PDB file of C-alpha atoms in Angstrom:
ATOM      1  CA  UNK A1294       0.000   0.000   0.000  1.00 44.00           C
ATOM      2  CA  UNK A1295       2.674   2.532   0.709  1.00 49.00           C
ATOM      3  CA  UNK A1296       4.177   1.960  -2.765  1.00 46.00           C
ATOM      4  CA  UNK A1297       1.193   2.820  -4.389  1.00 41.00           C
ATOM      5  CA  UNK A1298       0.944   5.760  -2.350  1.00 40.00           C
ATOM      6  CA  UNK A1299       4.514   6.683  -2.921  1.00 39.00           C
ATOM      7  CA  UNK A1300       4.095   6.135  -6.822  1.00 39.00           C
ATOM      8  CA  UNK A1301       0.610   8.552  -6.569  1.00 38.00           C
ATOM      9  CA  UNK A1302       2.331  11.090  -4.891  1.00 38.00           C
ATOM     10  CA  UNK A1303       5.328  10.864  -7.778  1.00 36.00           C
ATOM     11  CA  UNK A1304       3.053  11.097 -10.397  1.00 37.00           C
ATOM     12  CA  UNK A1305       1.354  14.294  -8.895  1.00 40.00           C
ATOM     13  CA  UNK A1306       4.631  16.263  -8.332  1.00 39.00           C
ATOM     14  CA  UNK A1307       5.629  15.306 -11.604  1.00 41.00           C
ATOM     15  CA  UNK A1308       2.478  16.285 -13.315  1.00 41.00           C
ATOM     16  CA  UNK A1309       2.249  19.779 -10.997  1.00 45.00           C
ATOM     17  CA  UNK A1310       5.779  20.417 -12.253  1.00 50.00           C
ATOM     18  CA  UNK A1311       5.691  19.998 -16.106  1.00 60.00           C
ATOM     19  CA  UNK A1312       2.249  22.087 -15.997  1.00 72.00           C
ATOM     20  CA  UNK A1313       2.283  24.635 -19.249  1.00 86.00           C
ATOM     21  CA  UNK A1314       3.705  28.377 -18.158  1.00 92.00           C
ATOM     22  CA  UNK A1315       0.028  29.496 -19.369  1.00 96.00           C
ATOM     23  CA  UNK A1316      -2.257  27.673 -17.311  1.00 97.00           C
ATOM     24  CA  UNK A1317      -3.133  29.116 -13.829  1.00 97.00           C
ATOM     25  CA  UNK A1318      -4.989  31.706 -12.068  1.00 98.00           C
ATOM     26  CA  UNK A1319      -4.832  35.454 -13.992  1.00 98.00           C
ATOM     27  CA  UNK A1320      -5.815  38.654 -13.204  1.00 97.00           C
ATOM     28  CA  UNK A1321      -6.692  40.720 -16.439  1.00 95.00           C
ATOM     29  CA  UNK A1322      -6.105  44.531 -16.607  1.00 92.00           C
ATOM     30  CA  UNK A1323      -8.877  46.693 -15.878  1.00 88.00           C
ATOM     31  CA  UNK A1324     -11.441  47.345 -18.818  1.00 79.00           C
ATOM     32  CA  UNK A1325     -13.895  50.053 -18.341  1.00 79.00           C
ATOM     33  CA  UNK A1326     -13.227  49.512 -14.617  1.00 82.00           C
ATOM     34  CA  UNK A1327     -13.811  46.288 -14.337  1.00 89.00           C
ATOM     35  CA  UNK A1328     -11.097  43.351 -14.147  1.00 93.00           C
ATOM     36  CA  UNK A1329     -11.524  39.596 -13.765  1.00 95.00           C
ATOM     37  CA  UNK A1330     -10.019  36.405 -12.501  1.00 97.00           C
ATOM     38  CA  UNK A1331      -9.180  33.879 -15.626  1.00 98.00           C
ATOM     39  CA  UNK A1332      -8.426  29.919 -15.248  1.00 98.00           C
ATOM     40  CA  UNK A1333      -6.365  28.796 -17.986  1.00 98.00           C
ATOM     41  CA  UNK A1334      -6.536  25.100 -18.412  1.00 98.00           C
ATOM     42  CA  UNK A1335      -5.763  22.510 -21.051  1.00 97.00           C
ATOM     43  CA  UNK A1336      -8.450  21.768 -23.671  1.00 96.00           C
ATOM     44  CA  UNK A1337      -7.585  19.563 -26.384  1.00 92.00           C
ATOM     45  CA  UNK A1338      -4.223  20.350 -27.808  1.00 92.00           C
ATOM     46  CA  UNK A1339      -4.350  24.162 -26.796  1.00 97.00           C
ATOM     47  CA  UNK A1340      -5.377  26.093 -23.548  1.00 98.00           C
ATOM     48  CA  UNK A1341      -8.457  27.895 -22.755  1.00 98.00           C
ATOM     49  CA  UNK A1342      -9.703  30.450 -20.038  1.00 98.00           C
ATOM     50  CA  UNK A1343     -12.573  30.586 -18.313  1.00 98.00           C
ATOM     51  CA  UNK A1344     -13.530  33.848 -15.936  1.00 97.00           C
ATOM     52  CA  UNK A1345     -13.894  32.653 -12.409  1.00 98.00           C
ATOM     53  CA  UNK A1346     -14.582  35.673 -10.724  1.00 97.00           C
ATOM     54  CA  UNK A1347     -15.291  39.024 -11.580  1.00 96.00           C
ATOM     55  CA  UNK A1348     -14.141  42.489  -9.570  1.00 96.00           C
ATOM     56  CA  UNK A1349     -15.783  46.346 -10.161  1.00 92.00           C
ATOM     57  CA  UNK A1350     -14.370  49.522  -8.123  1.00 88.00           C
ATOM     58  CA  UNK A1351     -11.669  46.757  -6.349  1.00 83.00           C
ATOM     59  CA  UNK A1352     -14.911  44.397  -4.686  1.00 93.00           C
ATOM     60  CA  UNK A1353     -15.979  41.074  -6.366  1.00 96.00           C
ATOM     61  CA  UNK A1354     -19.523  41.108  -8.167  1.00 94.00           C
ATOM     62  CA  UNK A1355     -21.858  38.616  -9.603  1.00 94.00           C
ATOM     63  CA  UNK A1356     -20.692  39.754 -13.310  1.00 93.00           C
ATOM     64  CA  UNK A1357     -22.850  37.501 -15.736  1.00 94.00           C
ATOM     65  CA  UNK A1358     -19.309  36.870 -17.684  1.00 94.00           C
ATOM     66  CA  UNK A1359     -18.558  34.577 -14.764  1.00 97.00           C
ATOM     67  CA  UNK A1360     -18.249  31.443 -16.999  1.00 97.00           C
ATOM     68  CA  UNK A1361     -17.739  32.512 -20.222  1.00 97.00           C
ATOM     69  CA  UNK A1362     -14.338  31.569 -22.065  1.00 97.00           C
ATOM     70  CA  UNK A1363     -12.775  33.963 -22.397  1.00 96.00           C
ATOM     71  CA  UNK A1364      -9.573  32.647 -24.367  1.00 97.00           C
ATOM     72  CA  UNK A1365     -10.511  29.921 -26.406  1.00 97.00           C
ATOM     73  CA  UNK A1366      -8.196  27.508 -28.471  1.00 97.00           C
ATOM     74  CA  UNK A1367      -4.449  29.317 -27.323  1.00 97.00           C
ATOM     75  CA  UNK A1368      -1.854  26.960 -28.877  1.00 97.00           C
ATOM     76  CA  UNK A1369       1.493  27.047 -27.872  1.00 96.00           C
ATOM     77  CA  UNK A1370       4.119  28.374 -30.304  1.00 96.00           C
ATOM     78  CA  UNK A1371       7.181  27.670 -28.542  1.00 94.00           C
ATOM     79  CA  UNK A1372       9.079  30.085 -26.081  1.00 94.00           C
ATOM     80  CA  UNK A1373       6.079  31.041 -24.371  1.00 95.00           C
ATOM     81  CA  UNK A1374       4.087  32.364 -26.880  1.00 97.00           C
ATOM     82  CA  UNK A1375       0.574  31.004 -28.094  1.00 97.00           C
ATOM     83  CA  UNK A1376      -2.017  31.924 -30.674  1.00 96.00           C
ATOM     84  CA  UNK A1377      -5.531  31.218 -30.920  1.00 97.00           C
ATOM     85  CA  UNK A1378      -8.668  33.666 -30.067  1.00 97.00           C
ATOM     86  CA  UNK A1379     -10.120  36.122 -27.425  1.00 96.00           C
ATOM     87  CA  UNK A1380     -13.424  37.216 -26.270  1.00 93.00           C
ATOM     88  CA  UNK A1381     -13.207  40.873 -25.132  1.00 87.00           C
ATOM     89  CA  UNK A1382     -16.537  41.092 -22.332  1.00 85.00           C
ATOM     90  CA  UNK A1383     -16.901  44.895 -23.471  1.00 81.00           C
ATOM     91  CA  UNK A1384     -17.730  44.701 -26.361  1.00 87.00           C
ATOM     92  CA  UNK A1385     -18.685  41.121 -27.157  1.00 92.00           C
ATOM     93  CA  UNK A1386     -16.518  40.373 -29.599  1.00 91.00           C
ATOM     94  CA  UNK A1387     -14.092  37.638 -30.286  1.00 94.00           C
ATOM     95  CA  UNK A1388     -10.597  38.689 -32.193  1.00 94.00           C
ATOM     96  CA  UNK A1389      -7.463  36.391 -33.688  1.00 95.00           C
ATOM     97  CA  UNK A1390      -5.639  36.352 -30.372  1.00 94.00           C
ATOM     98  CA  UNK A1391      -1.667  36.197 -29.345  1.00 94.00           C
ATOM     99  CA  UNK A1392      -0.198  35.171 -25.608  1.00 97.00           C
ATOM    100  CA  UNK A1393       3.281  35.781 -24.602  1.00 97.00           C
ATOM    101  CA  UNK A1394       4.044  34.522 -20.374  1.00 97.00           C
ATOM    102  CA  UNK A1395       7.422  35.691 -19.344  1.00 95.00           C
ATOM    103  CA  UNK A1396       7.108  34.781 -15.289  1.00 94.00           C
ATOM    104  CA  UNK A1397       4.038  35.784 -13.878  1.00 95.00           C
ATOM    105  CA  UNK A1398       3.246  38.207 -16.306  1.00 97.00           C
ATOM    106  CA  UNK A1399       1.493  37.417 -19.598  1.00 97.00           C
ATOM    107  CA  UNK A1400       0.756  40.317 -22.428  1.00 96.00           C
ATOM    108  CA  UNK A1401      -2.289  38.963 -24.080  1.00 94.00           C
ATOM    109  CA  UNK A1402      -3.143  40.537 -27.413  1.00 93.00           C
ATOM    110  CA  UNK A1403      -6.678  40.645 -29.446  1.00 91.00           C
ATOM    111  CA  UNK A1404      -6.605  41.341 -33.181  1.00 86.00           C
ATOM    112  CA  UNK A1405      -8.104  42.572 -36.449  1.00 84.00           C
ATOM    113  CA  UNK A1406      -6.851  43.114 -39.840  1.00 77.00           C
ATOM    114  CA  UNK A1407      -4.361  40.189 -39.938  1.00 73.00           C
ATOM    115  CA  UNK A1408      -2.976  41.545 -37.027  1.00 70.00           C
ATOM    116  CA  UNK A1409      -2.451  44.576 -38.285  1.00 76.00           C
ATOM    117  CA  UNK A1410      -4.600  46.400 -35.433  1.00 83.00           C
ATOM    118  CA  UNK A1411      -3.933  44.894 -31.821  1.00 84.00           C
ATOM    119  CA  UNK A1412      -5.276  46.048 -28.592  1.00 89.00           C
ATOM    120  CA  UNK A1413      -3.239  44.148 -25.830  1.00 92.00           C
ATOM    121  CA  UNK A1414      -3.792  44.133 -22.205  1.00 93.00           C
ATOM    122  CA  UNK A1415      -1.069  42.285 -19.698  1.00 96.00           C
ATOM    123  CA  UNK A1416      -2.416  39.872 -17.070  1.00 97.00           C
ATOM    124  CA  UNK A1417      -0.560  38.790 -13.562  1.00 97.00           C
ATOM    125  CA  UNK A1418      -0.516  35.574 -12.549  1.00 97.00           C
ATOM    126  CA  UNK A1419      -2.929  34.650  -9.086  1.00 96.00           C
ATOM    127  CA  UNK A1420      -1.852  30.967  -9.065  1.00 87.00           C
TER     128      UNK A1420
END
């Protein structure tokens, strides 16, 4: 019994250290005074985020975006940098979207025209 435990515990740390520098816990940058809380996990062969909480005028609120993905399909690209689309909540829109994690920062980038015309935000890492 202790073996198996031993081996479950292995497999955990190992798994908890090869995790992807993109998934965690992220706090976006305020937009129109409002900023959010964003899961990244796995989905398929990319990452997506989900908003997990949602904060207006520095307290948490019941935001109906609580839920909604919010970056969809990022694959990685190699180096830390990922492509693959974002939903900006403001305006409801989704845009061709680029991620770049250096540490606990990531720049996050949403764009139009071929990616010609970016509007890019950077997020902190929470977890």
């Amino acid at each position: 019994m202790r073996h198996i435990i031993a081996a479950a515990i292995l497999v955990l740390a190992g798994t908890a250290a090869t995790a992807d520098p993109i998934e965690g816990v992220w706090q976006t940058q305020p937009d129109e005074g409002a900023f959010a809380h964003v899961t990244i996990v796995p989905c398929g062969g990319a990452f997506c985020g989900t908003i997990t909480r949602a904060f207006k005028d520095q307290a948490e609120y019941q935001s109906p975006n609580v839920g909604r993905q919010i970056v969809i399909d990022m694959a990685p690209q190699g180096g830390g940098n990922y492509a693959g689309k974002v939903w900006r909540p403001a305006n409801d829109k989704i845009y061709n979207g680029k991620a770049s994690v250096q540490g606990d920062r990531m720049s996050l980038s949403g764009c139009v025209a071929g990616g010609l015309i970016c509007k890019s935000q950077t997020w902190a890492r929470v977890q």
